[in-house]
Each structure stands twice: as structure tokens, then as C-alpha cells.
Coordinates of C-alpha atoms in Angstrom, one line a residue:
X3 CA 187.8 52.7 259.4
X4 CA 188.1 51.0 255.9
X5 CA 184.7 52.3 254.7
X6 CA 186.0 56.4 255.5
X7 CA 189.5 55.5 253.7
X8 CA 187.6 53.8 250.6
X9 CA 185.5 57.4 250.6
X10 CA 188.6 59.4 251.4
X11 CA 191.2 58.4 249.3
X12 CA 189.7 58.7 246.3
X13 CA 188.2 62.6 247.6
X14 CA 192.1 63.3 248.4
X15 CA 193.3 61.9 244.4
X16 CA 190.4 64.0 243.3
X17 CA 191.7 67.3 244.8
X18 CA 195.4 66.8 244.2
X19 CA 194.2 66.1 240.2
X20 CA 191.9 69.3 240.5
X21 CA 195.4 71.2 242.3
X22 CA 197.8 70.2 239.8
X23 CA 195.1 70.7 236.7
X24 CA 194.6 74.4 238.3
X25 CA 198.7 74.5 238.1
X26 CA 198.9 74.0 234.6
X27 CA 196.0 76.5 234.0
X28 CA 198.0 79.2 235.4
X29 CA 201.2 78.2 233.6
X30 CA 199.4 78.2 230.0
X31 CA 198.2 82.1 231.0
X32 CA 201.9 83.3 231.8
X33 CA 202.6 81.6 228.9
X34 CA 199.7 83.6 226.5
X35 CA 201.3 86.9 228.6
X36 CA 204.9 85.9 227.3
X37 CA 203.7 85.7 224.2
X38 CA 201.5 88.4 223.6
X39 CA 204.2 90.4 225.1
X40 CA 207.1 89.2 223.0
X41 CA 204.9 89.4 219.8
X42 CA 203.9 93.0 220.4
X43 CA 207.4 94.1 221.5
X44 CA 208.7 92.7 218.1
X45 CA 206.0 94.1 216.0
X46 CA 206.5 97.2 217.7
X47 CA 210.1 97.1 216.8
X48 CA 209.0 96.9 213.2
X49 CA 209.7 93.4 212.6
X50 CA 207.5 91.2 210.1
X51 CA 204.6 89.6 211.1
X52 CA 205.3 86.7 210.1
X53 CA 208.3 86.5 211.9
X54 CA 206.6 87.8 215.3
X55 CA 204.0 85.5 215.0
X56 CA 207.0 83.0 215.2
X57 CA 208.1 84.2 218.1
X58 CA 204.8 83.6 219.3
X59 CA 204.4 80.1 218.8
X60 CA 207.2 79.1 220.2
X61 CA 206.0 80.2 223.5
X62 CA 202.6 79.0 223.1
X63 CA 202.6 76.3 220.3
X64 CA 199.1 75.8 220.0
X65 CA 197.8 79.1 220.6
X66 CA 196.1 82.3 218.4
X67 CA 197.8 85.3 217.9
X68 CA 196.1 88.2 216.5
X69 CA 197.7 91.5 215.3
X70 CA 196.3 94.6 215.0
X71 CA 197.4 97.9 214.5
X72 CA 196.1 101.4 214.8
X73 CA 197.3 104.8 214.4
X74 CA 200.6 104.4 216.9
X75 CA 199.8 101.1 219.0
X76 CA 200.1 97.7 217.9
X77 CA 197.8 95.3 219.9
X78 CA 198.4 91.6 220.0
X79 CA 196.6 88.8 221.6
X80 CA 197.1 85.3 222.2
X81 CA 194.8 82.9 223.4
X82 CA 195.3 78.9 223.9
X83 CA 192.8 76.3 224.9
X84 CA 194.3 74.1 227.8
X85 CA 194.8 70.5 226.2
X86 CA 194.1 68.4 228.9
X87 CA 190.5 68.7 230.9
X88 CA 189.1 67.0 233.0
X89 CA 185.5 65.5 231.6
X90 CA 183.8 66.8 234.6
X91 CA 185.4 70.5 234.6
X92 CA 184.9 71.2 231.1
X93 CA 181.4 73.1 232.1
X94 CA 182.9 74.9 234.8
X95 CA 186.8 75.8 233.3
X96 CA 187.0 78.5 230.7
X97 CA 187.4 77.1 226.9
X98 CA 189.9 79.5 226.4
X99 CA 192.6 81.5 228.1
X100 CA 193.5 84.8 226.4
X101 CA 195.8 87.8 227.1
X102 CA 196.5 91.1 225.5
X103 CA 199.2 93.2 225.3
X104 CA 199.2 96.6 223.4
X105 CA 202.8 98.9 222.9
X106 CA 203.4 101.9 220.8
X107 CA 205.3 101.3 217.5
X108 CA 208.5 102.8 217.5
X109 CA 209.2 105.6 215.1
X110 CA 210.7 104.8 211.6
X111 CA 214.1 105.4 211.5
X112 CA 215.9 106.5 208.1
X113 CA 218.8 104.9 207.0

């Protein structure tokens, strides 16, 4: 019995590290989302980008947030890099998370 516990136990911390690792993964991309979708909706507005990007980051502190724009559509994404891995999952978890959002820009209005 004490040689299966000294196996299983640490098999069992293993998994519930790898569960609530996965947990934060997720949280970090609805984060990127929020943020990509608050920074597009703002540019889209016609807010500065300076001050969208602000918005931004303080959803997602540590993360990228490109702008672009074309004709109508302002594109914007984020993307963060999770800030605690595991040693052993850095070759198998993505470097990166990223998400996109894209709007149309809202006419000009004239004052």
C-alpha cells in the first residue's frame, strides 16, 4: 500500500497543477478577447490610439496590442504570453495566446 500512495500522490499533485495551469490558460485568452474587443470598439468609436491601447492594458497588462486599419475596418489584436509555465510544458503549451477582433469604424460625424 505505501509504495502505490508514494507513486500516486505525487501523479494526483501533478494533474491538479496541470488542471489549475490549464485554468489560468483559458482565463489569460478571455482576457486577450476582452481586450481586443474593447480596443477595437474604442478605436472604432474614433478614440486615440493611445488612449485605446490603454484600455487595453488594463485588461491584459503584459500583453501586445496591434492596430491596424483599412479602408472601413479597424483590426486589433492582442496577444500575451502566460507568465507562469511549468518547465516541463513549455514544449508542448503555446508561447503565446493571441486573439483578434475586427469592427467597422463608425462614420465621422460633423460638429
Amino acid at each position: 500500500m505505501t509504495a502505490e500512495l508514494a507513486i500516486a500522490l505525487p501523479v494526483l499533485f501533478s494533474l491538479l497543477l496541470l488542471g489549475i495551469w490549464s485554468i489560468s490558460l483559458v482565463v489569460l485568452n478571455i482576457r486577450c478577447i476582452d481586450a481586443a474587443r474593447d480596443v477595437a470598439r474604442a478605436v472604432a468609436r474614433g478614440e486615440p490610439l493611445d488612449q485605446a491601447k490603454a484600455i487595453g492594458q488594463r485588461t491584459v497588462p503584459t500583453g501586445a496590442i496591434t492596430i491596424t486599419r483599412d479602408s472601413s475596418d479597424v483590426h486589433v489584436t492582442v496577444s500575451a504570453t502566460p507568465t507562469h509555465t511549468p518547465p516541463l510544458l513549455t514544449l508542448l503549451a503555446p508561447t503565446r495566446l493571441t486573439a483578434t477582433a475586427t469592427l467597422q469604424a463608425e462614420p465621422e460625424t460633423a460638429p
